Short mmCIF file of C-alpha atoms and ligand atoms in Angstrom, two decimals:
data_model
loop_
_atom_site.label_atom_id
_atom_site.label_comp_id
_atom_site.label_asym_id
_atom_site.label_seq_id
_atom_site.Cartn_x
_atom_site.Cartn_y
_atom_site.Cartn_z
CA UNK A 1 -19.39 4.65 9.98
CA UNK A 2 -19.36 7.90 7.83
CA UNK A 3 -20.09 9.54 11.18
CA UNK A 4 -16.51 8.73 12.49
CA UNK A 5 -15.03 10.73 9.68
CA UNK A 6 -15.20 14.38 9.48
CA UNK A 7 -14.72 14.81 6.00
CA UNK A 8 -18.50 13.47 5.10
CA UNK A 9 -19.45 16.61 8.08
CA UNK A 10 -18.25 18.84 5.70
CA UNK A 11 -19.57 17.07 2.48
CA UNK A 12 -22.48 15.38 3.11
CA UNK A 13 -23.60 12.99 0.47
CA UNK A 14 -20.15 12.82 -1.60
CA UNK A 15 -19.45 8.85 -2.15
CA UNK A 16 -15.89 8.44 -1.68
CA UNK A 17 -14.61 6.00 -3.66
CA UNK A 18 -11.17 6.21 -4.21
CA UNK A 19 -9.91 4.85 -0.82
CA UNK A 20 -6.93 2.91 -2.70
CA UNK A 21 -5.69 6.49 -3.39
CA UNK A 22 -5.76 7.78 -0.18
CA UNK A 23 -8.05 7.09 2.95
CA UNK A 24 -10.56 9.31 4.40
CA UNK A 25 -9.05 10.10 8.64
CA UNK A 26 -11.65 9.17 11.28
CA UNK A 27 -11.80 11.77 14.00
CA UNK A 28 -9.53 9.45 16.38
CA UNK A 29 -6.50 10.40 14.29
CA UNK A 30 -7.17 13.96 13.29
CA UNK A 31 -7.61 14.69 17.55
CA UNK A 32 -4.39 12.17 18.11
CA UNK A 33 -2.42 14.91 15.31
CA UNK A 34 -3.79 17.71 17.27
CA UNK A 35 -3.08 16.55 20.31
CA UNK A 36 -0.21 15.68 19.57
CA UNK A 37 1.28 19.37 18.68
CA UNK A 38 -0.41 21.15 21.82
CA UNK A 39 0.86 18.94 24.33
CA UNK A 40 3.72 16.68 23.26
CA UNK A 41 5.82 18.52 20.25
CA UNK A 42 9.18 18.71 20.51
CA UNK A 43 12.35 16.94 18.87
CA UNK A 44 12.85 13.02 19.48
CA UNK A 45 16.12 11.65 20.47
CA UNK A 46 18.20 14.62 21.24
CA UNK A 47 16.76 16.54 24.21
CA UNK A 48 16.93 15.46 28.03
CA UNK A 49 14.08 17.80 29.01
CA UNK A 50 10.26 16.14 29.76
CA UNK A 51 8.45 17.19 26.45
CA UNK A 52 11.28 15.94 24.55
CA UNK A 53 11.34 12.70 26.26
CA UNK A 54 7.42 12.36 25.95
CA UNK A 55 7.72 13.01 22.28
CA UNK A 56 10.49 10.11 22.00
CA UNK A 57 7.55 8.41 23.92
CA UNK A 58 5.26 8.97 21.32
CA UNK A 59 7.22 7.93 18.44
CA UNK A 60 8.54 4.80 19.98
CA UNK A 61 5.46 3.82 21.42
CA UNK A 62 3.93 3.90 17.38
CA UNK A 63 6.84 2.00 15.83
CA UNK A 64 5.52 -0.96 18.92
CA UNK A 65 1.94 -0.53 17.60
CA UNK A 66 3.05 -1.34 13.73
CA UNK A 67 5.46 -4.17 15.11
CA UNK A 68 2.14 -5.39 16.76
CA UNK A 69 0.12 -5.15 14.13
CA UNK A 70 2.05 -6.89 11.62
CA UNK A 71 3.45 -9.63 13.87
CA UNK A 72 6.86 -8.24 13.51
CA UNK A 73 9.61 -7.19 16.23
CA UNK A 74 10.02 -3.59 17.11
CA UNK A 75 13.06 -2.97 15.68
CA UNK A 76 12.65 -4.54 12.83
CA UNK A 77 10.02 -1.65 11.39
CA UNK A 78 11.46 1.68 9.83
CA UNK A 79 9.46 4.45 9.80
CA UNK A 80 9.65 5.62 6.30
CA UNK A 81 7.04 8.22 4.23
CA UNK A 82 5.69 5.92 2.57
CA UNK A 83 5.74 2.43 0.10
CA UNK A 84 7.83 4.44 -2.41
CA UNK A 85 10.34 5.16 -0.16
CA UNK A 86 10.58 1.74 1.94
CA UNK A 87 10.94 -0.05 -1.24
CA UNK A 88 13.66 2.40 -2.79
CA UNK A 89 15.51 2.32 0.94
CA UNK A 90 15.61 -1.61 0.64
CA UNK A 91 16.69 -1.67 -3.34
CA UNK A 92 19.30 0.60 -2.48
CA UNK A 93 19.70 -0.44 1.14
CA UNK A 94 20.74 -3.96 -0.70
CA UNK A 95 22.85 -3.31 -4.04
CA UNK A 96 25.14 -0.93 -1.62
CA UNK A 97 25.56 -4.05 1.05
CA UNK A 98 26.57 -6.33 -1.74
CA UNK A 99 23.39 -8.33 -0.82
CA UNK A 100 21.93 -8.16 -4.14
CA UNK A 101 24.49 -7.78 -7.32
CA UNK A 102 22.70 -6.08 -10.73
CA UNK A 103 22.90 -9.48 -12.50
CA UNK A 104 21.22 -11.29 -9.63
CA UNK A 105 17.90 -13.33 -10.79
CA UNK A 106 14.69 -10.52 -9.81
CA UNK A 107 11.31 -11.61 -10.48
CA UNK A 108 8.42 -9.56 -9.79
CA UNK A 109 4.39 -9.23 -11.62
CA UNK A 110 3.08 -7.69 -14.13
CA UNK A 111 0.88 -5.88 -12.10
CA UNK A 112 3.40 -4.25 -9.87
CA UNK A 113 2.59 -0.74 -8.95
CA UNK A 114 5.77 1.58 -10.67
CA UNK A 115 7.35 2.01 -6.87
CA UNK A 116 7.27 -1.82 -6.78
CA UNK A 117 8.73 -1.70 -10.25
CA UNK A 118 10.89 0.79 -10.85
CA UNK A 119 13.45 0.12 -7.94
CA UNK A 120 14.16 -3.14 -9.12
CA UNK A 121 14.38 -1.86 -12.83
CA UNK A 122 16.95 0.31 -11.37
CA UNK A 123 19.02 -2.04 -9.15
CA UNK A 124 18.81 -4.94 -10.89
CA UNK A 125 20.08 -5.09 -15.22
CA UNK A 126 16.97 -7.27 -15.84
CA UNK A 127 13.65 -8.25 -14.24
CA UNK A 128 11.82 -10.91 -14.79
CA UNK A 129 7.93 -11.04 -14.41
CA UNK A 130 5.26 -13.66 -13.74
CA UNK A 131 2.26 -13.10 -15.81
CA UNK A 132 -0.85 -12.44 -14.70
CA UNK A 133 -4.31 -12.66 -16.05
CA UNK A 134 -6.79 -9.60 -16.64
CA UNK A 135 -7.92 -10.29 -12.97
CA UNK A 136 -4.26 -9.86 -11.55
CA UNK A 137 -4.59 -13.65 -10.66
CA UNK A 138 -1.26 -15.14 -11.38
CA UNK A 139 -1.45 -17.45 -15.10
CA UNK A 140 -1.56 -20.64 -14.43
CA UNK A 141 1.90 -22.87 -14.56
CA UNK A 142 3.30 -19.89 -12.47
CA UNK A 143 4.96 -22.73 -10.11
CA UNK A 144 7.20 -24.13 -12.34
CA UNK A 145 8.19 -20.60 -14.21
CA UNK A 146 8.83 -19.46 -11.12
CA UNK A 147 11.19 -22.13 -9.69
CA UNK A 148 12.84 -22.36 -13.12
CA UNK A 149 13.61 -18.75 -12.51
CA UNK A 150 15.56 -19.59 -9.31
CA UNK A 151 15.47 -16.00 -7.95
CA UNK A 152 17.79 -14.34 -5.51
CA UNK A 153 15.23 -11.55 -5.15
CA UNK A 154 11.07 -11.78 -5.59
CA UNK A 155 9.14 -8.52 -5.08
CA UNK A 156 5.31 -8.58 -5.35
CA UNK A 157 2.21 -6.51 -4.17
CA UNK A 158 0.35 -8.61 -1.57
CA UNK A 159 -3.13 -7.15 -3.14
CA UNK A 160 -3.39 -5.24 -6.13
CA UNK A 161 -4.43 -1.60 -6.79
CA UNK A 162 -6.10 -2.37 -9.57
CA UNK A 163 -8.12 -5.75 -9.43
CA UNK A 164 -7.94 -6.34 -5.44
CA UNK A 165 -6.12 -9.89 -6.37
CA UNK A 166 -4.31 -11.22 -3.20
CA UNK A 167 -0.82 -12.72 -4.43
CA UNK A 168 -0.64 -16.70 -2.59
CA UNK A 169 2.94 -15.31 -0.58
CA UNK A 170 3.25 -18.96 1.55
CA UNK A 171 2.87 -20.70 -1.51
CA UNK A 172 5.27 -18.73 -3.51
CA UNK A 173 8.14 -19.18 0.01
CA UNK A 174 7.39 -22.84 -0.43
CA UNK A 175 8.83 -23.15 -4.19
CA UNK A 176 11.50 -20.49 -3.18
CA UNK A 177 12.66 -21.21 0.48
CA UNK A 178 15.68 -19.46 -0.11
CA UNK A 179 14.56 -16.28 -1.88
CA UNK A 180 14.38 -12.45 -0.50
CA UNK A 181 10.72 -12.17 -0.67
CA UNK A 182 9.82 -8.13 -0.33
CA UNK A 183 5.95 -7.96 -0.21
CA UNK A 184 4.49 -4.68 -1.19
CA UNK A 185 1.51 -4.23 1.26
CA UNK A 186 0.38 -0.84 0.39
CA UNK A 187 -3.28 -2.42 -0.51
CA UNK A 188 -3.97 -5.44 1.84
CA UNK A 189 -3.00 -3.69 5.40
CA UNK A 190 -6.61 -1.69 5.35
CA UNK A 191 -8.17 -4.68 4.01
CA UNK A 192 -7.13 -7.76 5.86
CA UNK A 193 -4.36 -9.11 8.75
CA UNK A 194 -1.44 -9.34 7.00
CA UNK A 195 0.47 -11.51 9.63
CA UNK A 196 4.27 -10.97 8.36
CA UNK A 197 5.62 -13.83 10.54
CA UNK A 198 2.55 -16.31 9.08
CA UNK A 199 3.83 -15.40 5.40
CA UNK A 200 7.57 -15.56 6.44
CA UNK A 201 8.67 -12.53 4.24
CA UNK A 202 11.79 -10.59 4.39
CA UNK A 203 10.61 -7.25 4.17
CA UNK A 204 7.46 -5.23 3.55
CA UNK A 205 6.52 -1.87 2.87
CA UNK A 206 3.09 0.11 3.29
CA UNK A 207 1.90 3.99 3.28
CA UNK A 208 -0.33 5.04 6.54
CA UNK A 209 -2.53 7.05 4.29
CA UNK A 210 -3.74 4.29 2.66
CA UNK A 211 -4.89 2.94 6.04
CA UNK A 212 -6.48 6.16 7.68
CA UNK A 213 -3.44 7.79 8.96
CA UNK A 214 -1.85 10.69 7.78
CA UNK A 215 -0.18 11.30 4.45
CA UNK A 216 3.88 11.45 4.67
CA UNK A 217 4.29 8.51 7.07
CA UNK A 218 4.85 4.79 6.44
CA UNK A 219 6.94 1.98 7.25
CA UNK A 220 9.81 -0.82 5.99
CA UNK A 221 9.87 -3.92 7.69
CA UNK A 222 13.28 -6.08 7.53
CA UNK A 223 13.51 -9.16 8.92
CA UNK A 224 16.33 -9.02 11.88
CA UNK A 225 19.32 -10.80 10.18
CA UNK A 226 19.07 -9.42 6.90
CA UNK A 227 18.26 -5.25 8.32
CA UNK A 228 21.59 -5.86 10.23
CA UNK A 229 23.77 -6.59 7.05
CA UNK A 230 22.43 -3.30 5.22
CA UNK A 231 24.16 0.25 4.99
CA UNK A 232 22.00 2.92 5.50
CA UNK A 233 20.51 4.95 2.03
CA UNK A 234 19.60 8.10 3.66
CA UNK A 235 22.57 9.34 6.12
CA UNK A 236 22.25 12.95 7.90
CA UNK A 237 21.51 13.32 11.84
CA UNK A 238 20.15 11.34 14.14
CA UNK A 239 21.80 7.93 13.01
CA UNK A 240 25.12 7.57 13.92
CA UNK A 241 26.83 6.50 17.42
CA UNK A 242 30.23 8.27 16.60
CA UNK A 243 31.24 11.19 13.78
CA UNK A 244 35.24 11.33 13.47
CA UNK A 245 37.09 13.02 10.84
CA UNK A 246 37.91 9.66 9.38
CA UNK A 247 35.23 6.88 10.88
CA UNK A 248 31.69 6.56 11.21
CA UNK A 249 30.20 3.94 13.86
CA UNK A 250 26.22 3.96 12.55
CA UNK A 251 23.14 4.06 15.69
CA UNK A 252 21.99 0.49 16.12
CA UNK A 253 18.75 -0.82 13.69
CA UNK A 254 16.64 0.81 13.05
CA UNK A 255 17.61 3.89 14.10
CA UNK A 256 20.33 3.93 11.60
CA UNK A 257 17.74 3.96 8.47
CA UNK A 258 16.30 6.83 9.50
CA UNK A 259 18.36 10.03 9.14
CA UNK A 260 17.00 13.17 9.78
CA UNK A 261 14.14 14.78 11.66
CA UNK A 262 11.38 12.29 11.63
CA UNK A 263 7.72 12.67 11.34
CA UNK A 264 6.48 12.01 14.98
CA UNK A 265 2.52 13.97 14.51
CA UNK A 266 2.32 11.26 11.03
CA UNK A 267 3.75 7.69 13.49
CA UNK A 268 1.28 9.21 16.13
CA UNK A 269 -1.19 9.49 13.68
CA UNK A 270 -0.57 5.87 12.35
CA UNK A 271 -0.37 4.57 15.99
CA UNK A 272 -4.06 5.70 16.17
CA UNK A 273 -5.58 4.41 12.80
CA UNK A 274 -3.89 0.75 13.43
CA UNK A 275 -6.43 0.86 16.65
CA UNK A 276 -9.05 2.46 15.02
CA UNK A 277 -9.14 -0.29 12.26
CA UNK A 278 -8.38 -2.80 15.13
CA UNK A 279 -12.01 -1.84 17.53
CA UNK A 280 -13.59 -2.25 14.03
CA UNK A 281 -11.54 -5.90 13.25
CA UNK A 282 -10.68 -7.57 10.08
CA UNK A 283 -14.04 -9.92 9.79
CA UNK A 284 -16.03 -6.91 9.97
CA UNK A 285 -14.15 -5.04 7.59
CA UNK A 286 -14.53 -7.87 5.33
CA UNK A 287 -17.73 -8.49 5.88
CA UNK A 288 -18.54 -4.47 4.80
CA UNK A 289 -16.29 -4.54 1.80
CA UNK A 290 -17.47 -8.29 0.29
CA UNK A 291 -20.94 -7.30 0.64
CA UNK A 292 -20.79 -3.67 -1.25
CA UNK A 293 -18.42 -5.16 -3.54
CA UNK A 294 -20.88 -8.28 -4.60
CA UNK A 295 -23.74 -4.84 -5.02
CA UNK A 296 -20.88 -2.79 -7.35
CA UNK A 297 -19.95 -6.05 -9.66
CA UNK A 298 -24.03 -6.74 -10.05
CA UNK A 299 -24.11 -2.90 -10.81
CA UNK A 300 -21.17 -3.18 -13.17
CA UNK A 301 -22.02 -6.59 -14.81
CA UNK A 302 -26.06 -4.95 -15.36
CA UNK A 303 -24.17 -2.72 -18.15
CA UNK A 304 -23.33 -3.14 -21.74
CA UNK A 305 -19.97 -2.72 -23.44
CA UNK A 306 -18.14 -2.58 -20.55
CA UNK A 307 -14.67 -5.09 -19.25
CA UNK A 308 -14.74 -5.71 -15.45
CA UNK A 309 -11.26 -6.49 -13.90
CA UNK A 310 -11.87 -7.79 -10.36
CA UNK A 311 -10.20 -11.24 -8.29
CA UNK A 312 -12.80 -13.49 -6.88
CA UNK A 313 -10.03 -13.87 -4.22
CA UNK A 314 -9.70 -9.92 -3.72
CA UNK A 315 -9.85 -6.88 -1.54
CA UNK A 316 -12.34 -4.48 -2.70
CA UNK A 317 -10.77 -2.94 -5.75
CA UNK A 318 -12.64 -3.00 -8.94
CA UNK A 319 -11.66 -1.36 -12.35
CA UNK A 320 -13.37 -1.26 -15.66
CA UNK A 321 -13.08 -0.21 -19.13
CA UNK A 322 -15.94 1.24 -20.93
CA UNK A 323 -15.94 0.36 -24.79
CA UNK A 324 -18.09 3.90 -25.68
CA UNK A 325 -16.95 6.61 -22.93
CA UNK A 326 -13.07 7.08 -22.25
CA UNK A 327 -12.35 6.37 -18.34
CA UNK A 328 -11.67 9.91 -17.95
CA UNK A 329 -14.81 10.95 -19.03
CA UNK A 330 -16.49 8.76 -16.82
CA UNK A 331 -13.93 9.98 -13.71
CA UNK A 332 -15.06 13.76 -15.01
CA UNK A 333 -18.96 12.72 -14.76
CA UNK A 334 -18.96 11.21 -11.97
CA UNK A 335 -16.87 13.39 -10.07
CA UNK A 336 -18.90 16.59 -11.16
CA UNK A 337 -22.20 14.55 -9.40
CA UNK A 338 -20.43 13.64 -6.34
CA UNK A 339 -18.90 10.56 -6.70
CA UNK A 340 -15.04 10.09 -6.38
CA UNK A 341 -13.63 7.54 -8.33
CA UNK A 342 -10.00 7.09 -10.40
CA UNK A 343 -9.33 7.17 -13.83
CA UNK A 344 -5.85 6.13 -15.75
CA UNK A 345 -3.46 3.19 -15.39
CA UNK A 346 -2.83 3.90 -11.67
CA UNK A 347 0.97 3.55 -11.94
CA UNK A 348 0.42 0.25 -13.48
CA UNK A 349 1.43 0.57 -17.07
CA UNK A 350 2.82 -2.80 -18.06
CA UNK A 351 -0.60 -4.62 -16.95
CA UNK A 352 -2.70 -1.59 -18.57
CA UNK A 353 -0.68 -1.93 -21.77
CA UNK A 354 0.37 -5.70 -22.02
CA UNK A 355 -2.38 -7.51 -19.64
CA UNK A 356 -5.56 -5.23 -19.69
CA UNK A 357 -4.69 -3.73 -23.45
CA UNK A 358 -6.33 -0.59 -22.64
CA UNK A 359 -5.15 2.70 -22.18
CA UNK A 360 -6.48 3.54 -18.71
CA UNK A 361 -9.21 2.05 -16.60
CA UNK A 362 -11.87 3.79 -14.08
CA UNK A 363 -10.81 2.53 -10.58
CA UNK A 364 -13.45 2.09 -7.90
CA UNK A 365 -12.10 1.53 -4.03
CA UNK A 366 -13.74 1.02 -0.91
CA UNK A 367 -13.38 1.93 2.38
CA UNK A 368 -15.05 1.31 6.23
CA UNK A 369 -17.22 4.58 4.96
CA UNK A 370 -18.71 3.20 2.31
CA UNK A 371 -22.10 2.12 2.21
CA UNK A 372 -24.99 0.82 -0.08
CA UNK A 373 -25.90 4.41 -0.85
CA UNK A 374 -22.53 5.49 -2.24
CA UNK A 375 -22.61 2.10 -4.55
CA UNK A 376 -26.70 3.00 -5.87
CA UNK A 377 -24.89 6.95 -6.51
CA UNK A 378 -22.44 5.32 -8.21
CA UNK A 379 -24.38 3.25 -10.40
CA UNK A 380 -27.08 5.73 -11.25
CA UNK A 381 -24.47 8.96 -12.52
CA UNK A 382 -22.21 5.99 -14.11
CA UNK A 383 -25.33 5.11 -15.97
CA UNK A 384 -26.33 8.54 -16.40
CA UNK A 385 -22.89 9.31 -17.87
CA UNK A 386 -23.14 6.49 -20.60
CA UNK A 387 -26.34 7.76 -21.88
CA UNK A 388 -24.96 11.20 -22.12
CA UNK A 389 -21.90 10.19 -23.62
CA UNK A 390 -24.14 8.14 -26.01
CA UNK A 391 -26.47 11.22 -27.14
CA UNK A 392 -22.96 13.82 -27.01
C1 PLP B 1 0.23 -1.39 -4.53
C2 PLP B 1 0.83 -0.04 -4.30
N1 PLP B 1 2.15 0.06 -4.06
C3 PLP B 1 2.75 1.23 -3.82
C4 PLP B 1 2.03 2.40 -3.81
C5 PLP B 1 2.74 3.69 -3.55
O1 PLP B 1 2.31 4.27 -2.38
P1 PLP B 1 2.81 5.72 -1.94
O2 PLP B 1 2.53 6.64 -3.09
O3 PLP B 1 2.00 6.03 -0.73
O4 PLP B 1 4.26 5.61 -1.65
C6 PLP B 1 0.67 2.36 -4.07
C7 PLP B 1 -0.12 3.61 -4.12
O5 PLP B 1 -1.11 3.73 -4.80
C8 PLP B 1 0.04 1.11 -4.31
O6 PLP B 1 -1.27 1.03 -4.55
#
């Protein structure tokens, strides 16, 4: 598959593995971009003449292709730039429409990347969180706690970015039928169907870039009934019916979430990644990533002093902590020798500090590039590294 992506042209040999960063772009997307500015550019919306229309086309045509994918209704998704701004649109989006008052009942992980973290904190005068174990599986006894709880509000990350665990969402609506469930799906979209309608959220946010599509583009789902009780957060151009010196009638949903000049080339990129990860299908990209992730944790568990943090029941995310060699030192190593890989708490600090009790893991992620090579790299400079580290 490395052939599809241009990138590996340019650098043959590097093992990417830091795909829960940011994706790799197959060559589908980077010709859709530059197709996309020689024969299609213009402004969306506003203009009457053909390019402007075709460019409208272009952008409407992606926000179908989301809807699609996620089993969603077209005008329930709002393009957004990424997970970080969906999820502060809705927080705010919902404290403003009185949907959500700050001493409303919020419960949320402990693993909760800080964009599916900090809103909340923000919006809401307390969370509460549901502990999880050092695999980002949810402690057991989480049912009751979390019907006790009684929340107005749940938000949760449908996989995490740190141990791949997939969050059980149905099970979590059935003990909470009346909740606002927001799903953070920043790491299972690349990874598996995430069928919104099947897990009967209320809203959903993801990044394209994590999906091989641009950086800068994303999108916010809201289900129907709930999008069309919100104010807008952002407010600017392109979302209002009527401007009077004294009244404002907003553009229908979802128009009116999305103020300003949007990013057309990034939605037409995204458009062309959800196919591009559709010819290649979910079975097969699970099939690729359970396979090289059953090689990396035989790799990993081959090793001494070392604290694996990986879901049975996961995407293929895997950190560790190694007892003798910070995780930067092993990023550092293994990044000099060609092999990409994360170091730090990766905007997970509560698990890091109360769950993992380390300072910072080394974060390996996978993507439809990877192969049995880049996981033998890995393993050989990671093992390389310790023994220098040991000797140094
Ligand atoms: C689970 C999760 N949520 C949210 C984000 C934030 O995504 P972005 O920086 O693209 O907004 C990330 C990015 O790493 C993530 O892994």
């Amino acid at each position: 598959m490395k052939e599809r992506f241009p990138m590996f042209a340019t650098k043959p040999g590097l093992a990417y593995l830091d795909s829960a960063s940011t994706t790799q772009k197959p060559d589908v997307v980077l010709n859709q971009i530059q197709n996309y500015y020689t024969n299609r550019n213009s402004n969306v919306h506003r203009g009457l003449y053909p390019l402007a229309e075709e460019s409208t086309e272009t952008y409407e045509s992606a926000r179908q292709v989301v809807a699609r994918f996620l089993n969603v209704e077209k005008e329930e998704i709002i393009f957004t730039s990424g997970t970080t701004e969906g999820l502060n649109l809705l927080s705010e989006s919902l404290l403003r429409s009185n949907v959500i008052s700050p001493e409303d009942v919020c419960v949320i992980t402990e693993l909760e990347h800080h964009s599916n973290l900090l809103p909340w904190r923000r919006v809401f005068s307390k969370v509460n969180y549901l502990e999880v174990d050092e695999n980002g599986d949810l402690l057991e006894g989480w049912e009751e706690k979390l019907k006790a709880f009684n929340p107005k509000l749940i938000a949760l990350s449908h996989a995490s970015n740190v141990t791949g665990a997939v969050h059980p969402i149905k099970k979590i609506r059935l003990i909470c039928p009346d909740a606002i469930i927001v799903l953070d799906i920043a790491q299972s979209v690349a990874h598996m169907k995430v069928d919104l309608k099947d897990l009967d959220v209320d809203a959903a946010a993801f990044s394209g870039h994590k999906i091989y599509s641009p950086m800068g583009i994303g999108a916010l789902f809201v289900k129907k009934p709930l999008l069309e009780k919100l104010e807008p957060f952002k407010v600017g151009g392109g979302m209002i019916r009527e401007v009077r010196k004294d009244e404002i009638i907003w553009d229908e949903i979802p128009s009116k979430f999305e103020a300003g000049t949007p990013n057309v080339e990034g939605a037409s990129g995204l458009a062309r990644a959800i196919k591009f990860v559709e010819e290649i299908g979910f079975e097969m990209i699970r099939e690729i990533e359970d396979e090289l992730v059953f090689d990396l944790m035989l790799e990993l568990r081959s090793l001494e002093n070392i604290r694996i943090f990986h879901s049975n029941n996961g995407v293929g995310v895997v950190s560790f902590y190694h007892e003798k060699v910070h995780p930067h030192d092993v990023a550092q190593y293994l990044g000099d020798n060609g092999v990409c890989v994360r170091a730090g708490h990766h905007c997970t600090q509560v698990l890091h500090r109360d769950v993992l009790q380390v300072p910072a893991t080394v974060r390996v992620s996978l993507g439809v590039y990877n192969s049995r090579e880049d996981i033998i790299k890995f393993a050989e400079t990671l093992r390389e590294c310790i023994e220098f580290y040991s000797k140094n």
